[in-house]
Structure formats: structure tokens, C-alpha cells
Coordinates of C-alpha atoms and ligand atoms in Angstrom, one line a residue:
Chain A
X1 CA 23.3 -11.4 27.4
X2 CA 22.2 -11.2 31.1
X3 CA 19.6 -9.1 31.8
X4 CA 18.0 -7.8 35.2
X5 CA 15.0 -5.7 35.9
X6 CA 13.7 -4.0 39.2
X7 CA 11.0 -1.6 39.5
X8 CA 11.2 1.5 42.0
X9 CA 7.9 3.2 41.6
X10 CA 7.2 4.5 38.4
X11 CA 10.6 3.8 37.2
X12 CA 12.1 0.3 35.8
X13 CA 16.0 -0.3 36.1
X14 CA 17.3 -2.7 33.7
X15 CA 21.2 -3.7 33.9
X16 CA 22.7 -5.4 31.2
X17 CA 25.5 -7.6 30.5
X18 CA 27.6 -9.1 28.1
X19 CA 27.9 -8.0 24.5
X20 CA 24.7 -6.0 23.5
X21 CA 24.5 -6.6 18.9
X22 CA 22.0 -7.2 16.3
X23 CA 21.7 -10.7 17.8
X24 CA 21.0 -9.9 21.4
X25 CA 19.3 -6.9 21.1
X26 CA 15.8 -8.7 20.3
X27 CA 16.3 -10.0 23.8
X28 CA 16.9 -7.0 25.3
X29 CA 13.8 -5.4 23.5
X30 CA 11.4 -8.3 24.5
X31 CA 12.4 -8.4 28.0
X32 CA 12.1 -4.6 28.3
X33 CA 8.4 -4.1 26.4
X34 CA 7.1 -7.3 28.6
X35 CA 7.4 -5.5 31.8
X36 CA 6.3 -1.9 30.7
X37 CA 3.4 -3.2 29.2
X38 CA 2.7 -2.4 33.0
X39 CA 1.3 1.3 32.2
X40 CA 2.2 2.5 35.7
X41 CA 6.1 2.1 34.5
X42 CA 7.2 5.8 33.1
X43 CA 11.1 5.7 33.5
X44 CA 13.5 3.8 32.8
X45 CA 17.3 3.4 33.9
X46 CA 19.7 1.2 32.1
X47 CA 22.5 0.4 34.0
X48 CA 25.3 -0.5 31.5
X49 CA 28.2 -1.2 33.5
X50 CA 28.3 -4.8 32.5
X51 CA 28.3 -3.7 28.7
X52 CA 31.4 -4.4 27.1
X53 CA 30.5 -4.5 23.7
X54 CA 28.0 -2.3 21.7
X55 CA 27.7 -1.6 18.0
X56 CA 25.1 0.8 16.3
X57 CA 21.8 -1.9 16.9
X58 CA 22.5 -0.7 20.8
X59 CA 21.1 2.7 19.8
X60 CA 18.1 0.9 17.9
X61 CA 17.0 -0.4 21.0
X62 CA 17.8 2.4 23.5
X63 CA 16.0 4.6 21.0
X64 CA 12.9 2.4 20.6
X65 CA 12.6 2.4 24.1
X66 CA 13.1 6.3 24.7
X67 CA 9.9 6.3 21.8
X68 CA 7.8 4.5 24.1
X69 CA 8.8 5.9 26.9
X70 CA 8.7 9.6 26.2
X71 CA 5.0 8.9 24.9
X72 CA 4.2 8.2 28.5
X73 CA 5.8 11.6 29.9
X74 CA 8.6 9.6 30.8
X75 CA 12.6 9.8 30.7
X76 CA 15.0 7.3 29.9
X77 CA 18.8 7.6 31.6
X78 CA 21.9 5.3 31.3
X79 CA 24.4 5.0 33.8
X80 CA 27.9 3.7 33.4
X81 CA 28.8 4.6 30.1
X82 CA 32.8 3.8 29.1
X83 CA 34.8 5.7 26.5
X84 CA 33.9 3.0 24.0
X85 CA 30.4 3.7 24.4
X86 CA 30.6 7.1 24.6
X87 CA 31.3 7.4 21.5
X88 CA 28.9 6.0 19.9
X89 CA 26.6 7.3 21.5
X90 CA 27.6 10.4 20.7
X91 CA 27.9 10.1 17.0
X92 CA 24.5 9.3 16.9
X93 CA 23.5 12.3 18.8
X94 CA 21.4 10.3 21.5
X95 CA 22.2 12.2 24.2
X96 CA 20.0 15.1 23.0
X97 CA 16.6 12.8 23.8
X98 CA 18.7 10.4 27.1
X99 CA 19.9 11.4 30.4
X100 CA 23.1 10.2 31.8
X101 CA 24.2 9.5 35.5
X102 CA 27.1 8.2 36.6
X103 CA 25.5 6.7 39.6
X104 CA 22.6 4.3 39.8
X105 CA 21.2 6.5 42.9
X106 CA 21.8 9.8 41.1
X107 CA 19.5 8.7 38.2
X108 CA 16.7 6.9 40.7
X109 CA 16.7 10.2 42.4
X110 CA 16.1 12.3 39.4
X111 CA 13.2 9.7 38.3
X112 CA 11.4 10.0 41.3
X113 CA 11.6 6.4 42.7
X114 CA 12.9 7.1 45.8
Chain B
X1 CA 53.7 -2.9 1.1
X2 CA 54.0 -6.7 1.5
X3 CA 51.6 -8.7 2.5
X4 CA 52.5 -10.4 5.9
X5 CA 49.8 -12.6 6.5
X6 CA 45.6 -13.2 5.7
X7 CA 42.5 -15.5 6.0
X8 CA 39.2 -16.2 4.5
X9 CA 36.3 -17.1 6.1
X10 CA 32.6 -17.9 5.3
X11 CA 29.9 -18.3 7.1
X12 CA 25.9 -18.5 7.1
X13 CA 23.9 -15.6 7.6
X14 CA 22.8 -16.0 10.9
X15 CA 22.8 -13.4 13.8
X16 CA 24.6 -15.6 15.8
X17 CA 27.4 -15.2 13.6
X18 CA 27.8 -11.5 14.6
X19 CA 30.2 -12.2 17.6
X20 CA 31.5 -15.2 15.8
X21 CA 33.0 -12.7 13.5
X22 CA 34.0 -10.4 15.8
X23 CA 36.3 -13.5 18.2
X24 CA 37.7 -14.3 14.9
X25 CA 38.6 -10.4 13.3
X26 CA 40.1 -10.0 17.1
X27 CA 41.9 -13.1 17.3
X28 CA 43.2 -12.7 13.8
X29 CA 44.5 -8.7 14.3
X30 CA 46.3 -9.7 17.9
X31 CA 49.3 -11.1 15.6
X32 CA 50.3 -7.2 15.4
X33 CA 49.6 -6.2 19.1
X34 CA 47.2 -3.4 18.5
X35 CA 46.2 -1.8 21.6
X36 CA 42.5 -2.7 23.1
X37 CA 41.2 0.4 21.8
X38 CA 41.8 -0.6 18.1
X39 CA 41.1 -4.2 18.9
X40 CA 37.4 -2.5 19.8
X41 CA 37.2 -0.9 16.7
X42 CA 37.8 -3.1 14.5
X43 CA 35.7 -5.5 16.0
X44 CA 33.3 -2.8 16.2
X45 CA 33.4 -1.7 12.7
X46 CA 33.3 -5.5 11.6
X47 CA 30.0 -6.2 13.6
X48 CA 28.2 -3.6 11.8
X49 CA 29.4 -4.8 8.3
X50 CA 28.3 -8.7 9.2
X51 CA 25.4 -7.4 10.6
X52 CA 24.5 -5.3 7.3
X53 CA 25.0 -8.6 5.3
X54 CA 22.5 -10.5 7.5
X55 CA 19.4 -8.2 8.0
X56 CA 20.2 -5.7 4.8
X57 CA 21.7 -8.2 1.8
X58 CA 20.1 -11.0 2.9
X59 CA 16.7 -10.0 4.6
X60 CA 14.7 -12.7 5.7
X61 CA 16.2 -15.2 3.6
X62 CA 19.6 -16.8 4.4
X63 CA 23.0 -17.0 2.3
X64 CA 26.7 -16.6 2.9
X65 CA 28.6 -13.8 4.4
X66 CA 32.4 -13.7 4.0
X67 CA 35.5 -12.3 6.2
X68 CA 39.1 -11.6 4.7
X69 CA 41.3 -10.4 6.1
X70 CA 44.9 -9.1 5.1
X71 CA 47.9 -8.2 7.5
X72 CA 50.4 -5.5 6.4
X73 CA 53.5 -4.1 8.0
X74 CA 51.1 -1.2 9.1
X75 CA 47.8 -1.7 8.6
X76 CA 44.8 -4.6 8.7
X77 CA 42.5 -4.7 5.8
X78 CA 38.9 -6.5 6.5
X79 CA 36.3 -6.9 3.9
X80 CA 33.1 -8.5 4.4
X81 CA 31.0 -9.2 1.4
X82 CA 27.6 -11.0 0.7
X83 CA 25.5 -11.7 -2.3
X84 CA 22.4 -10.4 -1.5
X85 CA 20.6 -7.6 -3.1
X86 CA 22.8 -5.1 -2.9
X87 CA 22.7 -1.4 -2.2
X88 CA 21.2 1.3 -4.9
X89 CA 22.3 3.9 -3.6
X90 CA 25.6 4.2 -1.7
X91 CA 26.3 7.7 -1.1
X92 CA 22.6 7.9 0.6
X93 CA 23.2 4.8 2.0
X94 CA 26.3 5.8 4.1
X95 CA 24.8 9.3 5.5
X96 CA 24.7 9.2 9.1
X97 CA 20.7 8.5 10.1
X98 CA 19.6 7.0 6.9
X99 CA 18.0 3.5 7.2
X100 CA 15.7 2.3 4.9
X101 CA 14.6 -0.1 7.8
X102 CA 13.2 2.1 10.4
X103 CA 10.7 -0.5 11.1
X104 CA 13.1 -3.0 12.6
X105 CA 15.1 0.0 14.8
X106 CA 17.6 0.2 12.8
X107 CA 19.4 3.6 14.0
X108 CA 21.8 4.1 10.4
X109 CA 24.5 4.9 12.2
X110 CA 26.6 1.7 10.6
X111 CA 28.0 2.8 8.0
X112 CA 29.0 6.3 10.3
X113 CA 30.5 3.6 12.7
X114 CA 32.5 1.8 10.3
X115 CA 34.0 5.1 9.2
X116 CA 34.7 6.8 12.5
X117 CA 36.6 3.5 13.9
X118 CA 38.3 3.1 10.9
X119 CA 40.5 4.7 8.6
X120 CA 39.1 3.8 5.0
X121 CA 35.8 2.6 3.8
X122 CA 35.2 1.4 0.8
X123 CA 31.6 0.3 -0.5
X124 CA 31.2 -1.7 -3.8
X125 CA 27.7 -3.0 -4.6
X126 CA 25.4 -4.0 -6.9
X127 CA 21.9 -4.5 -6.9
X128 CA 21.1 -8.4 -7.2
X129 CA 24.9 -9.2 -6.9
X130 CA 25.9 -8.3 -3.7
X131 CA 27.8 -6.2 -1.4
X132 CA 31.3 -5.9 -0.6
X133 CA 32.8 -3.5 2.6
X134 CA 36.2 -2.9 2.4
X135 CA 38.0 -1.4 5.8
X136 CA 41.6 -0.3 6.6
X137 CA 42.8 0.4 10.0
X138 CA 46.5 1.5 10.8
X139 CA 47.9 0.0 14.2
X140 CA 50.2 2.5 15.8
X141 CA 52.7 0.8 17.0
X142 CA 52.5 -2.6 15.0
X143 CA 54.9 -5.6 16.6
X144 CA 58.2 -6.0 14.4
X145 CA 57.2 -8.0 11.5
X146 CA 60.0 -10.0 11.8
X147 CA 58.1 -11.8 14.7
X148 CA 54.8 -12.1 12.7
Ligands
LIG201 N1 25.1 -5.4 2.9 C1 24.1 -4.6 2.5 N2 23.2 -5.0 1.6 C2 22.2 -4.2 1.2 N3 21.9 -3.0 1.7 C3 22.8 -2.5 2.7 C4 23.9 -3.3 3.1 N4 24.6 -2.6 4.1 C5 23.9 -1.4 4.2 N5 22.8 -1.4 3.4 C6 21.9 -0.2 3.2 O1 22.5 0.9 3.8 C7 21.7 1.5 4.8 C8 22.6 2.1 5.8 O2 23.3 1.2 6.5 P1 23.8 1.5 8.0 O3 24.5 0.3 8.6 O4 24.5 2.8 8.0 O5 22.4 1.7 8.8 P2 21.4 0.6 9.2 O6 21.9 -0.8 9.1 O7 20.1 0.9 8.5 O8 21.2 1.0 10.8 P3 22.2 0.6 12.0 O9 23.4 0.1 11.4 O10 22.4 1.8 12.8 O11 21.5 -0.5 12.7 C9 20.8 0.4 5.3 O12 19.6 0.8 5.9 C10 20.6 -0.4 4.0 O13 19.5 0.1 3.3
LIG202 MG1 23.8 -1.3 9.9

């Protein structure tokens, strides 16, 4: 698993690739909870273009991060979701609590770090 | 229906095994050309069940998960089995949402995953003896089993 980070303002972008599982998901989560125990950091965008594999321990770790997130005020949105995604995540019924872009800009726009 | 072809595999509990399982369950179902999509969800479905194995039947402790796989005319069977502590309750256990480990952000959409991507699931446990996933998925358009 690759993982980047920026931040833009109050918002972190994360993109991720390679094959998000049980397995690389605790990398994932570290990565992510080291930088925002920044306070400043409200938002986050996960870029997902780079995904090509993702099993239910994805949504454990999106969901963890909307939780700690959302505590903050903040919002959490995904960009570049494909079909297989898709419908995971909506069998799980994330996208009630996550916002989706289909363009990096688009969601970076909407955070506010522009 | 015959049995055209099938192989058994066993392996330690480790989450490094996840996508070890799922290069081998792909590899294995290409013999009948299924399309990507069904190679994803298979491969899907079987990366929850090994990963159920590891942090569910075996916890913290470590033991042996097992892949078999059958090939029909029509169809690939996968089960994936351990023999760790088993599941009490299976109906609960296979309602979307339920987890009994929140803690570790677990989602419990597994089992809902395994059935969505495939066509039948079958769950046989018992508590101390293990836990066994069967999963059918029918390939649409199968290569001629002649050529298998
Ligand atoms: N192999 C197993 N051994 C023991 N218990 C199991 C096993 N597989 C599943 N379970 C039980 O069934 C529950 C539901 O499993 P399911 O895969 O649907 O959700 P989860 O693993 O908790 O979360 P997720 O798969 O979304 O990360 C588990 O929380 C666990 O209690
Ligand atoms: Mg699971």
C-alpha cells in the first residue's frame, strides 16, 4: 500500500494505492491518525483512484476516520470511486455520513482549502 | 454435475495471507475465463472469509486457515475453514452491521459481502471446533470444459 498525504488548510488529502484489506488497513489508519493529531486538521479527502482492491475492513477504516473527524465539525469525501467500490460502499450505507466528488478540486473546494 | 477440477490449500493465520489467498482463488478460477467482474468477487468474497478466520476464529493467537476449491461445468465452489472458536450464533452473525468487534473497526459488513458477490453461502460452525464458509459463484459464460 502507497500512501500520500497533503494538507490544504484545514483539510488533509490522503491518496491511496494498491490493495486496501485487513492487512493494510492498520497502515492506512496509523498514517492517517499521526497527522491529524494536528488539531487544526478538520477534513479530510481520500483520493482512491489508485484503489484497486477493497473488501469490508476498507469501511472500518473510512468509518473510523469519519468518527474522528465529524467530532471536530469536520467532513470526510472520497473521490474516485469505481463500480467495484461502489458497491460496497453502498451496501454498507456509508454514503449517508461521506461525501463524494468525482474531482480532487471539486472536493477541496467544498472543504474550504482553497 | 462433474467435478472438473479442485485444490486444497493451507496456510497460517497471518494477515499477510489475505492477498495470498486472494492471487491464489484468482489464479485458480481463470481456468474458466470468468469475466474481471466475477474474478473481483470472488476474490472479494474470499478476502473477507480468510480474513474472518484470522482476526474472528483465531484472535490473537495463531492457527491454520484452509482454501478448497472445486471447478464445475458452471460454477466455482470455495470454502475456507479454520479451527478456531467458532461462531455461536450464525443467523446474528451474518446480519448486515453486526460485529461483535466494534473495538477493532470492524464494519460487519462481511458476511453481507460474501453474499452479495456470491451466489450461495453457507456457514457451518461450532463453538471450540471451528468454522467453515462455503461459497458458490456461477460464471456466465464458463470456457468449454473440454479445454479445462
Ligand atoms: N471464522 C469465524 N470465527 C468466529 N467468528 C466469526 C468468524 N467469521 C465471522 N465471525 C463472527 O461473525 C461476525 C460477523 O462477521 P462479518 O464478517 O459479517 O463482520 P465483521 O468481521 O465483524 O466486520 P467486517 O467484516 O465488516 O470487517 C463477526 O463479528 C464475528 O463475531
Ligand atoms: Mg468480517
Amino acid at each position: 500500500m502507497e500512501i500520500k498525504g497533503r494538507k490544504k488548510k484545514n483539510t488533509l488529502m490522503v491518496s491511496l494505492k494498491g490493495e486496501l484489506d485487513h492487512h493494510t488497513a492498520n497502515q492506512v489508519r496509523q498514517y492517517i491518525d499521526g497527522i491529524l493529531e494536528d488539531p487544526t486538521i478538520k477534513n479530510i479527502v481520500m483520493d482512491i483512484q489508485g484503489l484497486n482492491f477493497m473488501d469490508s475492513s476498507g469501511i472500518g477504516v473510512i468509518l473510523g476516520r469519519y468518527k474522528i473527524i465529524s467530532k471536530r465539525g469536520g467532513k470526510l469525501g472520497v473521490v474516485n470511486i469505481n463500480a467495484h467500490i461502489d458497491r460496497i460502499f453502498q451496501m454498507s450505507g456509508i454514503y449517508k455520513l461521506i461525501k463524494v466528488y468525482d474531482q480532487l478540486d471539486q472536493a477541496l473546494n467544498d472543504m474550504g482549502g482553497y | 454435475m462433474e467435478k472438473i477440477n479442485e485444490m486444497h490449500i493451507k496456510f497460517l493465520s497471518k494477515s499477510s495471507n489475505e492477498s495470498f489467498a486472494r492471487v491464489i482463488i484468482a489464479a485458480f478460477a481463470s481456468q474458466m475465463d470468468p469475466t474481471l467482474e466475477e474474478i473481483t468477487d470472488i476474490k472479494t468474497a474470499v478476502s473477507e472469509a480468510v480474513t474472518n478466520a484470522i482476526i474472528h476464529g483465531y484472535e490473537d493467537g495463531i492457527g491454520y486457515v484452509e482454501m478448497s476449491a472445486y471447478i464445475y461445468p458452471d460454477k466455482l465452489v470455495v470454502e475456507v475453514s479454520d479451527k478456531g472458536k467458532g461462531i455461536e450464533d450464525i443467523e446474528k452473525a451474518c446480519q448486515p452491521l453486526y460485529t461483535s468487534k466494534p473495538e477493532l473497526e470492524r464494519s460487519g459488513m462481511g458476511f453481507t459481502v460474501m453474499e452479495t458477490f456470491m451466489d450461495q453461502l453457507e456457514v457451518i460452525s461450532g463453538i471450540n471446533q471451528g468454522t467453515k464458509v462455503k461459497m458458490t459463484k456461477y460464471i456466465k459464460n464458463p470456457r468449454g470444459k473440454t479445454e479445462l
